[in-house]
Every structure is written in structure tokens, then in C-alpha cells.
Coordinates of C-alpha atoms in Angstrom, one line a residue:
X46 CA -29.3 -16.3 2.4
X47 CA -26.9 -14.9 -0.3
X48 CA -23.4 -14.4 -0.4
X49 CA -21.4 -12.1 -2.7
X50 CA -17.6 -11.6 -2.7
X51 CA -15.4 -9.1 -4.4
X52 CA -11.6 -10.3 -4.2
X53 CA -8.7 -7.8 -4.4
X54 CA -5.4 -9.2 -5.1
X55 CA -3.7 -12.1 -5.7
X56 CA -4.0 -15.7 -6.5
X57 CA -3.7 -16.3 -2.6
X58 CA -6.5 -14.0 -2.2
X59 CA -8.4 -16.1 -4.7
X60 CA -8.0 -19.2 -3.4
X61 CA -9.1 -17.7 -0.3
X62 CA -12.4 -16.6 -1.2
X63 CA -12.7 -20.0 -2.8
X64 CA -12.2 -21.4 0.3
X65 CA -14.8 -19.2 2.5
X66 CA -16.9 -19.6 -0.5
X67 CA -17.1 -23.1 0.0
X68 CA -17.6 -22.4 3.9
X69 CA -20.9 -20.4 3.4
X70 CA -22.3 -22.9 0.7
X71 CA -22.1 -25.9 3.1
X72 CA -24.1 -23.9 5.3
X73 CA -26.7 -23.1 3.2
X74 CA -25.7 -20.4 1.1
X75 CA -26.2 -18.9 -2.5
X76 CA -23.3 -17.8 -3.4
X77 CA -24.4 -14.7 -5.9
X78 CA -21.9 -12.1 -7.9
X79 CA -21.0 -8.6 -6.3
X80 CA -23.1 -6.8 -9.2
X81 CA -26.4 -8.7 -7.9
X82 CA -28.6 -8.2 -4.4
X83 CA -26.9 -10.2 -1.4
X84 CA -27.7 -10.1 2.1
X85 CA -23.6 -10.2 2.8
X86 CA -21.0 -8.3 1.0
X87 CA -17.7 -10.2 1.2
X88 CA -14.6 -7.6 0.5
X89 CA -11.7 -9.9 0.5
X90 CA -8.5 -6.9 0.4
X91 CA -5.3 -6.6 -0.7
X92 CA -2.5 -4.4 0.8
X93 CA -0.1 -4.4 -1.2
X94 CA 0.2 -0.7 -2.2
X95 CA -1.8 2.4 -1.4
X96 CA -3.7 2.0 -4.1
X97 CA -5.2 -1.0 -3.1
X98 CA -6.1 0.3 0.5
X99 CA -7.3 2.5 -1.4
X100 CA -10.3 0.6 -3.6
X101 CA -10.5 -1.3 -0.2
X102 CA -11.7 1.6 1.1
X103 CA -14.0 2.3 -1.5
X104 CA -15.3 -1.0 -2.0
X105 CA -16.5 -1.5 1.4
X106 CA -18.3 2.2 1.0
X107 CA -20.0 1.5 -2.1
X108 CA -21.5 -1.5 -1.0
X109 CA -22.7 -0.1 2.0
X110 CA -24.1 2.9 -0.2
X111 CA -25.8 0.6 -2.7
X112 CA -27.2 -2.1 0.3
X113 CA -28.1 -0.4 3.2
X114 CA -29.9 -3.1 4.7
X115 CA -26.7 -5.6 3.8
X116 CA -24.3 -6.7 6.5
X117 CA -21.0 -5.5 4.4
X118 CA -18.0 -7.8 5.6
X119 CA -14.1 -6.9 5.3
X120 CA -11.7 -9.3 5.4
X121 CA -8.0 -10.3 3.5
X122 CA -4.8 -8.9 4.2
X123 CA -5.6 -5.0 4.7
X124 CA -7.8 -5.7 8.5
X125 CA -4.3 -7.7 9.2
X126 CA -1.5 -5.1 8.5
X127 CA -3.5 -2.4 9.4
X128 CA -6.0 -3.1 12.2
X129 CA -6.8 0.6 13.1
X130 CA -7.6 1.3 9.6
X131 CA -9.8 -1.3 9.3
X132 CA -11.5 -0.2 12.5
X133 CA -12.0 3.2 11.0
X134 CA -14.2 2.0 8.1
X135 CA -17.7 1.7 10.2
X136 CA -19.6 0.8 7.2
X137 CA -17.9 -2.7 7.5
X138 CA -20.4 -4.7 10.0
X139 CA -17.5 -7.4 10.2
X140 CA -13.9 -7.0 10.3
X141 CA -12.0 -10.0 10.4
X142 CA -8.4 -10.8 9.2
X143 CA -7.1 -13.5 6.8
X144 CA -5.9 -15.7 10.0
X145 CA -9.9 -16.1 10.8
X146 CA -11.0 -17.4 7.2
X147 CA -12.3 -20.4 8.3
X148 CA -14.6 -18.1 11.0
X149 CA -16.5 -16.7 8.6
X150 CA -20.0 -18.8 9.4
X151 CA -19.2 -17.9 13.2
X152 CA -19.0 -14.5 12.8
X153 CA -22.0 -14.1 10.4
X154 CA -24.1 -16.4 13.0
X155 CA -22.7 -14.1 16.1
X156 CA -23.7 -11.0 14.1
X157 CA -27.2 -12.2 13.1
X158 CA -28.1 -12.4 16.9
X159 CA -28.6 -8.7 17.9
X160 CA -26.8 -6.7 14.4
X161 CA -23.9 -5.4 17.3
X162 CA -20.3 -4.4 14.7
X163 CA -17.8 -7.6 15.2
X164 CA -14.3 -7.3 15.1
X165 CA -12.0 -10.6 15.3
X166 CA -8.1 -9.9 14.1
X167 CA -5.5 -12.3 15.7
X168 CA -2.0 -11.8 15.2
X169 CA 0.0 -14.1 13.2
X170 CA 2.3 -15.7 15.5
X171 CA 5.8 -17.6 15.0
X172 CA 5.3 -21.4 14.7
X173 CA 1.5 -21.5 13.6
X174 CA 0.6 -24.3 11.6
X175 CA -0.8 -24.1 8.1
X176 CA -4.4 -24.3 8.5
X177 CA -6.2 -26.9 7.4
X178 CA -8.5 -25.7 4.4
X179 CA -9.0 -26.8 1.4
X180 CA -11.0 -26.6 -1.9
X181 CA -13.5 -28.8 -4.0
X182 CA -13.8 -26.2 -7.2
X183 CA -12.8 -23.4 -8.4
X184 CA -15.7 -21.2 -9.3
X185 CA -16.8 -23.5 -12.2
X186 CA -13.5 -23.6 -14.0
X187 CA -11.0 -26.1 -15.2
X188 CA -7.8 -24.2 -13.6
X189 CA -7.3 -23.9 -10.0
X190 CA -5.2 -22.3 -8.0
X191 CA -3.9 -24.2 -5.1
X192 CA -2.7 -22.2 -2.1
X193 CA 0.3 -24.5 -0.4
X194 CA 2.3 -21.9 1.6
X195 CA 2.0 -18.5 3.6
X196 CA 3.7 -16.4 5.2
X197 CA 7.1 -14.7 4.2
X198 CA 10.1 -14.0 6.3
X199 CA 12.3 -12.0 4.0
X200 CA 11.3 -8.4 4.7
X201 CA 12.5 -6.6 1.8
X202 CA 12.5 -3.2 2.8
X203 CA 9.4 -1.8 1.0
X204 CA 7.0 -4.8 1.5
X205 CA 4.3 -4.8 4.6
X206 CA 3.6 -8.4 3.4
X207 CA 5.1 -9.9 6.3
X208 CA 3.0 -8.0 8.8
X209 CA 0.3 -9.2 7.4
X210 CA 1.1 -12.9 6.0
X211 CA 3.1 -13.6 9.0
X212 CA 5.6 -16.7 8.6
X213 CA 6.3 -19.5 6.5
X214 CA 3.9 -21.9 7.0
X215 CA 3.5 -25.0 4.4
X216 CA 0.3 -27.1 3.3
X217 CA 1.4 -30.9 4.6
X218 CA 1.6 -33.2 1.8
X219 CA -1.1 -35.4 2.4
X220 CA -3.3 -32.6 2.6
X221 CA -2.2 -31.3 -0.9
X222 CA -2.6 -34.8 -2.2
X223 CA -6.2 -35.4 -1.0
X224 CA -7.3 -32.0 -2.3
X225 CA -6.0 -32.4 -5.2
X226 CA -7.8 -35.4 -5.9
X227 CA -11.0 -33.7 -4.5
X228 CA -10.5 -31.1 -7.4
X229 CA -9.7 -33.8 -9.8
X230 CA -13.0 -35.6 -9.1
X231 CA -14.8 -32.4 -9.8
X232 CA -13.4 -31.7 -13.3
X233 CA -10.0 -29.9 -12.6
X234 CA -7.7 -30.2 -15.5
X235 CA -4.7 -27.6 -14.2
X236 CA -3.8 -26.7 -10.7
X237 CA -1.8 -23.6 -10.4
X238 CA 0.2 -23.4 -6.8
X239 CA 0.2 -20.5 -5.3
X240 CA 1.9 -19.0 -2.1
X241 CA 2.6 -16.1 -0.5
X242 CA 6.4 -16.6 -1.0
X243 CA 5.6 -20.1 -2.6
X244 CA 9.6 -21.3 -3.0
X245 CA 9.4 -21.2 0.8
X246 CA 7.2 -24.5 0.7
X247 CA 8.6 -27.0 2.7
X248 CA 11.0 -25.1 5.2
X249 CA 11.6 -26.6 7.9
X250 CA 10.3 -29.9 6.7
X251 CA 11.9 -32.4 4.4
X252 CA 9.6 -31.8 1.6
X253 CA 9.7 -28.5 -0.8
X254 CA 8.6 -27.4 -3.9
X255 CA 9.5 -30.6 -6.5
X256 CA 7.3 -32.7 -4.2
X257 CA 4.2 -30.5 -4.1
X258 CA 4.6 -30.2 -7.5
X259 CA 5.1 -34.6 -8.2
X260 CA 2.3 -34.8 -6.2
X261 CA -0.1 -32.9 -8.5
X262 CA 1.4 -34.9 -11.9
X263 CA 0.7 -38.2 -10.1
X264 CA -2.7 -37.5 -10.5
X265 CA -3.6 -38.9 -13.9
X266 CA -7.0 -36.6 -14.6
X267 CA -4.5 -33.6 -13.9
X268 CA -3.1 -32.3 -17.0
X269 CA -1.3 -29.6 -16.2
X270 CA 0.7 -28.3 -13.5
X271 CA 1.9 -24.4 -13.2
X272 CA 3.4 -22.6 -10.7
X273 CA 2.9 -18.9 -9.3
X274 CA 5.3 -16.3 -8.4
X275 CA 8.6 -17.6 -7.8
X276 CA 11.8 -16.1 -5.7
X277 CA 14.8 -15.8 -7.8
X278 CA 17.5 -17.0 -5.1
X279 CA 15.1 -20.2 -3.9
X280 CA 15.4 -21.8 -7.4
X281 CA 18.9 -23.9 -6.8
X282 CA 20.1 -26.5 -9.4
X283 CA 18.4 -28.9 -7.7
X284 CA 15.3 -27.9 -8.2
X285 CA 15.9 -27.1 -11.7
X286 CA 16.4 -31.2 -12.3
X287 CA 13.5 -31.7 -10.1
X288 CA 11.1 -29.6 -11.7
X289 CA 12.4 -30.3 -15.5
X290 CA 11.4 -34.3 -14.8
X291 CA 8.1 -33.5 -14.3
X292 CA 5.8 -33.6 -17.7
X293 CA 3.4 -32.3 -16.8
X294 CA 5.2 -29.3 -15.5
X295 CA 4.1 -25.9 -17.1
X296 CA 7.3 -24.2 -18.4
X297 CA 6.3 -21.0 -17.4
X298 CA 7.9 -19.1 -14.6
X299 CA 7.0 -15.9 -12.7
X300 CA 9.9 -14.6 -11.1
X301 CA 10.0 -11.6 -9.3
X302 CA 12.9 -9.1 -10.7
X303 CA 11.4 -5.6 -8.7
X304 CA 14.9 -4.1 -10.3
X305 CA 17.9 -5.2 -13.0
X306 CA 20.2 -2.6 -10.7
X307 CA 22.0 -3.7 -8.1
X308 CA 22.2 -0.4 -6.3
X309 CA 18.3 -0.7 -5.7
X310 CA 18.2 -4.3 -5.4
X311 CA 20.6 -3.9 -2.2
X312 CA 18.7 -0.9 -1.0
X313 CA 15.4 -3.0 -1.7
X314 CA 17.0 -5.9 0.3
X315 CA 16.5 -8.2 -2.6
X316 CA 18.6 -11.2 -2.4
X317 CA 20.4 -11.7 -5.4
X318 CA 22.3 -9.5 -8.1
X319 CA 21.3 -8.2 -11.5
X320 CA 23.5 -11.3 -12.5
X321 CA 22.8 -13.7 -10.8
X322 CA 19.3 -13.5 -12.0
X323 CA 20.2 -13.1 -15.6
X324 CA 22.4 -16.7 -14.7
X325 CA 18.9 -18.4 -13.5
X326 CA 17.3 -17.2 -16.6
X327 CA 19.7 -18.7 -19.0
X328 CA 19.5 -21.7 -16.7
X329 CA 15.4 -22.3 -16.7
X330 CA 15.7 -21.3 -20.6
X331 CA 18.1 -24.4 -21.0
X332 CA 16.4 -26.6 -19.0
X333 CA 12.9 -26.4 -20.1
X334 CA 11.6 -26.5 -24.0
X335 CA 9.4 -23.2 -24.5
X336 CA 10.0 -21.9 -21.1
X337 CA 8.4 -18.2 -20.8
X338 CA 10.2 -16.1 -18.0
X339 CA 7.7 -13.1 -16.5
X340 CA 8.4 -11.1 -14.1
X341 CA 7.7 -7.7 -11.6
X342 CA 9.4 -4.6 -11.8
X343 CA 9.2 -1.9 -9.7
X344 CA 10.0 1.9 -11.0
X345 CA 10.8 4.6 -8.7
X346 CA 11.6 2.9 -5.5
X347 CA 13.0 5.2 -3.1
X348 CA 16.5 6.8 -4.0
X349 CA 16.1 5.4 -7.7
X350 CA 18.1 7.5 -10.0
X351 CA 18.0 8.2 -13.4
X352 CA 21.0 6.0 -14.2
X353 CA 19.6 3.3 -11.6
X354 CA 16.5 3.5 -13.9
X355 CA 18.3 3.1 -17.1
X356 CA 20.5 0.2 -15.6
X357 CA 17.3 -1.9 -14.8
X358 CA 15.7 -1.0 -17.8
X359 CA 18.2 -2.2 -19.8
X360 CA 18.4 -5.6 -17.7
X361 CA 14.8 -6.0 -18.7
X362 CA 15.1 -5.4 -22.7
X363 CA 18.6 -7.9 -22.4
X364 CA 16.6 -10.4 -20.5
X365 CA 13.5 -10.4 -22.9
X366 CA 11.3 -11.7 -20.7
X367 CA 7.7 -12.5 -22.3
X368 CA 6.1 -10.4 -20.6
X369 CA 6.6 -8.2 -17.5
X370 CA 4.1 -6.4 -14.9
X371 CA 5.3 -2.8 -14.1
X372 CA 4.2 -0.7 -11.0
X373 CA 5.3 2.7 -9.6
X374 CA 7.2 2.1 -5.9
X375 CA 4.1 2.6 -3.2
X376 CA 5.2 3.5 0.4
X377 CA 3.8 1.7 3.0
X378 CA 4.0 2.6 6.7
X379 CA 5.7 0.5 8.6
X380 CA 8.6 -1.0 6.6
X381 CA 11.9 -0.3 6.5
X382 CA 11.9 2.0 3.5
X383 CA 9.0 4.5 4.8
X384 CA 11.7 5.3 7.5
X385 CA 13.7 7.0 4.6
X386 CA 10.8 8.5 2.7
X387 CA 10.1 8.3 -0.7
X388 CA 12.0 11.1 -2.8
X389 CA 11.0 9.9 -5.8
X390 CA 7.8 12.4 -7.2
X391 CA 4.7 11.2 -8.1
X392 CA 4.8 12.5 -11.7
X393 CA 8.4 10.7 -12.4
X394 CA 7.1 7.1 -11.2
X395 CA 4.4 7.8 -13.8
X396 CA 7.2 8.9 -16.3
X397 CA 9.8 5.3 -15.8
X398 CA 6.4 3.5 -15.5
X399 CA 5.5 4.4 -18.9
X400 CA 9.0 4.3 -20.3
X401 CA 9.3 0.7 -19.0
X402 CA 5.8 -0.3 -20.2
X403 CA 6.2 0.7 -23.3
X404 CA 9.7 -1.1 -24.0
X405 CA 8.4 -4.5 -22.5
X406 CA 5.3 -4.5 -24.8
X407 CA 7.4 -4.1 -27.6
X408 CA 9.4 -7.2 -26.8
X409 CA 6.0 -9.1 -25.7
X410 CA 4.5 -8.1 -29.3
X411 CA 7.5 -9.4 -30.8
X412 CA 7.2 -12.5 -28.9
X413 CA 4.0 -12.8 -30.0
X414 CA 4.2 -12.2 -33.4
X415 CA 7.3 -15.1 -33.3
X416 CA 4.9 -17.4 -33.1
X417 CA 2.6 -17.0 -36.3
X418 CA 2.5 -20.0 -38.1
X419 CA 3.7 -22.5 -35.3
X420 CA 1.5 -25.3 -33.6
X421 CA 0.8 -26.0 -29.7
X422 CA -1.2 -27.7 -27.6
X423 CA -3.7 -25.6 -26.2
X424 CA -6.3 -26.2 -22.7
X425 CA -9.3 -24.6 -23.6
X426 CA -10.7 -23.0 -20.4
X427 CA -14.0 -21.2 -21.6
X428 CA -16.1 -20.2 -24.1
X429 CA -15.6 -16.1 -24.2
X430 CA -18.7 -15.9 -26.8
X431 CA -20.9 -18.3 -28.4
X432 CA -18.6 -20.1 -30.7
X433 CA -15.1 -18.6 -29.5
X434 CA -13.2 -20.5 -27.2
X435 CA -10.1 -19.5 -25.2
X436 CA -7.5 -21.2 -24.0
X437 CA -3.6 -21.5 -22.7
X438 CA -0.8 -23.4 -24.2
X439 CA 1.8 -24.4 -21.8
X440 CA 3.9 -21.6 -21.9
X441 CA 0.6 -19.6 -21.3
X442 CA -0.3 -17.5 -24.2
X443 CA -3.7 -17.3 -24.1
X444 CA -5.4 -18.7 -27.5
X445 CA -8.7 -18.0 -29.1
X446 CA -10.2 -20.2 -31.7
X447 CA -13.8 -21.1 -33.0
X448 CA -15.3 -24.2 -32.8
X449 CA -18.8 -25.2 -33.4
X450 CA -18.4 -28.1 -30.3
X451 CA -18.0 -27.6 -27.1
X452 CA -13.9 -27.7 -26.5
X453 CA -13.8 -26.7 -22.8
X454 CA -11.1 -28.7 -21.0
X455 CA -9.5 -30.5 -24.0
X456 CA -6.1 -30.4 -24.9
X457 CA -6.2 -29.7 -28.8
X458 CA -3.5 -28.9 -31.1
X459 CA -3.8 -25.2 -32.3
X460 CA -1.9 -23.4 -35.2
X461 CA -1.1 -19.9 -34.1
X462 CA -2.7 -17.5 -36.8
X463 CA -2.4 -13.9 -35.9
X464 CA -2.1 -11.5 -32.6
X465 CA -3.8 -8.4 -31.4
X466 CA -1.4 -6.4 -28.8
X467 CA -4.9 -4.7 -27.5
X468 CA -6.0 -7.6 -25.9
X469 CA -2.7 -9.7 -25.9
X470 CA -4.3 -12.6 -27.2
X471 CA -3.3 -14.8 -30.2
X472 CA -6.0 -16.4 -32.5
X473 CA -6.0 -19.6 -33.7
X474 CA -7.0 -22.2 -36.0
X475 CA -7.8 -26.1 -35.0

């Protein structure tokens, strides 16, 4: 039997096709890529935005089109929030949500016995448990993402992440440890943890973030620990000194901004101000050699003026960050800000979308360009054509040198030559 899966999303999403991944190929499996012939069509969603219900939507459709004779399976975060939607797409053969991941084999084994349409979507419930899955690889790379934490419990007003993440739930630490060793084994040089709202690990325990991230650098065939998207008002002092003692630590930190106005950040029910934000930046920027600060912002969130949009634009160019992900404000039934509309047009989210992409690629070219004629260490991850190797340094710029040997997975010293804004990579020479 073979397998195929096309993952929407994020790195959670990623590490949770890993994981089924692994599931189907202990059973059996060939796990095959979406573009070949399969007799299962695994769409793992996102829901996010629209737009990603959306190609959700359209996903599960084209498969169906192209393999007829294929049992077409949706799963991920869209079947959760939105049950009845999911229902509605009959060309899935299997609906299930991203509480049943580790159901996967059950359900294809119940659907093999007469072909009937399965549907299995439980609710996420207050005081479930983290549950207990785990990874060998990483689809044949030296980076892996690490999924530690789920769930989120601070409903900002635009985000239908909580319906369908449920709570904060944390990996236990001995579990971490012994899956991290498990991917060590196997050849992983850099684990990246990953959450839902990952500075969330650890509450309610007496563990958090610092820990799950010691527990990674103890591992001495780990080179390299990075962490993903990060809440603004979780990083205290504290974890600051925690994090800045670890070596092997990855000074590169995703922090979500969505706005630099304080208007929307309060209408958004962020948890911080413009300020104190710009406070932590100056803060991870002291504490940390080379430290990279990225971020998310949001343009044309409900009630954004003109002037609100000028305020956070400006926040962002006095920031700097290195580089910054921008997205038009997507309303999504059943949160707090579809109550009130969205009275922003179409046309002028497209307008601040471009204005604000355009200003943060100038300071990322910039960036870039700063570091011509410096040296780093770069991990080399793959080989993007024969000869051409790419790689990360630290701070993650992605670096592309040539080699005539085979460089994947070392740590090499790399003098920054030249870099191409169109595909925001800088060259190299060894």
C-alpha cells in the first residue's frame, strides 16, 4: 500500500505528518510524494485564514479528480474548527481531526472493510494530556522540528486557533529527552521546537521552556538548537539568562508582532504594547551575539486606520527586524472580531500589504548585504544541485556554496560572498 501526504501549514502541522508518517510505515506502508500514484491521499490542513480553507478545499478535490479509485483522507486543523465544513467535502473518504492522529491505521483499516465514508472528530477538552507521539526522522533531513506543546488559551480576538488546538498541553520531559535521542541516533544534527503557542510549555508544571530547550543541548550529537514562534509577553528576564547559557542555542527568535499600534494591539487582544515589545527586542539583541528578530504582521485588521497603519509601519522599519512575514487580516467565523465585521476592503489589505512588504525587504536586503565579506559557521542541510550545497548559519540565513564533497550535516566555516534578494539567499565561499 502507498501513502502520500500534502501538509498545509505550520511547523506543528509538519511535525504531524511526520508523526502519522511514521504510523503508516510501521504498518507496512510506502510512503510516496503527493505528485506520484498512491492508494491514500493524506491532506493534513491548516485553518488559519480563509485562504487556507480555501486550498483545503481544493486539495481534497483535486486529488479526488486525479485518483478516483484513491481513498482521499482530510485531516489537520480545518475538520477541528470547522466540523460541518469538513463534512460538506464528500470527496474526503475520511475526515478525522488533529486530536485522532495517532488513529490513522484504525481508520484506514475500518474503511478498507466495506469503502462506507468515516468521520471521527472529538473535541478538545480542558485537562487532556499531551499525547504521547513521537518521531524517529524527519523526512531524510538533518533538521527537525520537535512539536513539545499544543493548545493555546489566549484568544486574541481574530484567531480560531483555540477552537481548533484546544488547551495548553506540554510534551513531558522525559518524553522530549528520549525522542530526542531517537532522532539523534538517526542523524539529526538541529532540532527546531515547535508549538502551537510554544512559550506556553510547561504551564502548569514546574518545567518550561529553558528546560526543553537544556534538554536538547545535553545531547552531544545535537548541534544546534532553534526555537519556533515565540509570544512576546512569555519571554521574562528569566528566561532570557536561561536561554543565553545555552551554546548551542540558535540566536534566532520568531516573535509574533501582528501590529506596532497599540490601538489594534488592544482591539486584537494582544498582550503587550508597541513598547514593551520594542523593550524585549533591545533585550534579546543584548543578550545574544548575532541574534536575528522575525516576526508577523498583520495589515488591515478590522477598524485599522490609515494612521494605525502608518504607526505600525513605522514600528516595524524602527525595529529592523531581519525579516518579517506580512499577511492581509482574514475573518474567521467564530471569533471575537467576526462579531464586528471586517470594514477594512479587500483592495486596501492588498494596498498596506504591499506597502509593508516592500519596506521590510528593503531592510532585509540591507541586512543581507551587511554581511558581505564576514565569516560564519554554516550547517549544511542539502545538496540543492549537484555540486551546490545549502545551508543555515545560526542566525539562519540560508547559505549556498559549492563543494566537490559531500558537506551535508557539517558545520563549516563560510565567508559570505554576495546575495540575490530574488531568492533571499547569500552565496558563499569555504
Amino acid at each position: 500500500m502507498k501513502a502520500a501526504f500534502y501538509t498545509l501549514g505550520c511547523k506543528v502541522n509538519q511535525y504531524e505528518t511526520e508523526y502519522m508518517a511514521e504510523l503508516l510505515k510501521s504498518a507496512g506502508f510506502e510512503i510516496v510524494s503527493p505528485n506520484d500514484d498512491a492508494d491514500y491521499y493524506i491532506i493534513n490542513s491548516c485553518t488559519v485564514t480563509a485562504t487556507a480553507d480555501q486550498k483545503t478545499r481544493q486539495n481534497v478535490r483535486k486529488f479526488k479528480r486525479k485518483h478516483p479509485d484513491s481513498a482521499v483522507i482530510l485531516t489537520g486543523c480545518m475538520p477541528q474548527a470547522f466540523p460541518d465544513a469538513a463534512n460538506e467535502l464528500i470527496e474526503a473518504d475520511i475526515v478525522f481531526s488533529n486530536k485522532n492522529d495517532s488513529d490513522i491505521l484504525d481508520l484506514i483499516n475500518q474503511y478498507n472493510i466495506n469503502k462506507n465514508r468515516l468521520i471521527r472528530i472529538n473535541e478538545h477538552k480542558k485537562g487532556d494530556a499531551f499525547p504521547k507521539c513521537s518521531i524517529n526522522e524527519f523526512s531524510e533531513r538533518i533538521r527537525a522540528f520537535v512539536k513539545i506543546e499544543d493548545g493555546c488559551d489566549r484568544y486574541c480576538s481574530y484567531c480560531i486557533i483555540p477552537k481548533s488546538r484546544g488547551f495548553v498541553r506540554s510534551k513531558a520531559p522525559e518524553d522530549l529527552k528520549e525522542e530526542i535521542e531517537a532522532l539523534a541516533d538517526n542523524g539529526i544534527k538541529e532540532i527546531v521546537l515547535v508549538g502551537i503557542n510554544l512559550s506556553s510549555y510547561g504551564k502548569g508544571f514546574d518545567y518550561n521552556l529553558v528546560d526543553a530547550v537544556r534538554i536538547c543541548a545535553e545531547n552531544d550529537k545535537i548541534k544546534r538548537v532553534r526555537l519556533g514562534s515565540l509570544e512576546p509577553d512569555h519571554i521574562t528576564d528569566e528566561v532570557i539568562k536561561g536561554l543565553s547559557e545555552i551554546k548551542k542555542l540558535c540566536p534566532q527568535f520568531h516573535i509574533s508582532l501582528q501590529s506596532g499600534c497599540d490601538k489594534t494591539l488592544n482591539e486584537m487582544n494582544r498582550h503587550y504594547t508597541a513598547n514593551e515589545y520594542k523593550e524585549l527586542c533591545g533585550k534579546l539583541r543584548k543578550a545574544f551575539i548575532n541574534a536575528t528578530i522575525t516576526t508577523d504582521v498583520m495589515v488591515g485588521f478590522n477598524n485599522e486606520s490609515e494612521e494605525d497603519f502608518e504607526k505600525s509601519l513605522r514600528f516595524v522599519k524602527e525595529i529592523a527586524f531581519e525579516k518579517v512575514h506580512v499577511f492581509p487580516y482574514s475573518e474567521r467565523k467564530g471569533t471575537a472580531a467576526s462579531k464586528k465585521g471586517d470594514s477594512v476592503s479587500k483592495e486596501e489589505k492588498e494596498r498596506r500589504a504591499s506597502i509593508m512588504i516592500n519596506e521590510t525587504n528593503i531592510i532585509r536586503e540591507k541586512f543581507c548585504n551587511s554581511l558581505i565579506g564576514t565569516k560564519d559557521i554554516v550547517l549544511f542541510e542539502n545538496e540543492i544541485m549537484p555540486g551546490v550545497y545549502q545551508g543555515y548559519t545560526k542566525s539562519y540565513i540560508p547559505i549556498r556554496v559549492k563543494s566537490d564533497c559531500n558537506i551535508i550535516g557539517q558545520e563549516l566555516e563560510t565567508e559570505i560572498t554576495s546575495y540575490n534578494i530574488n531568492s533571499d539567499v547569500c552565496f558563499g565561499l569555504l
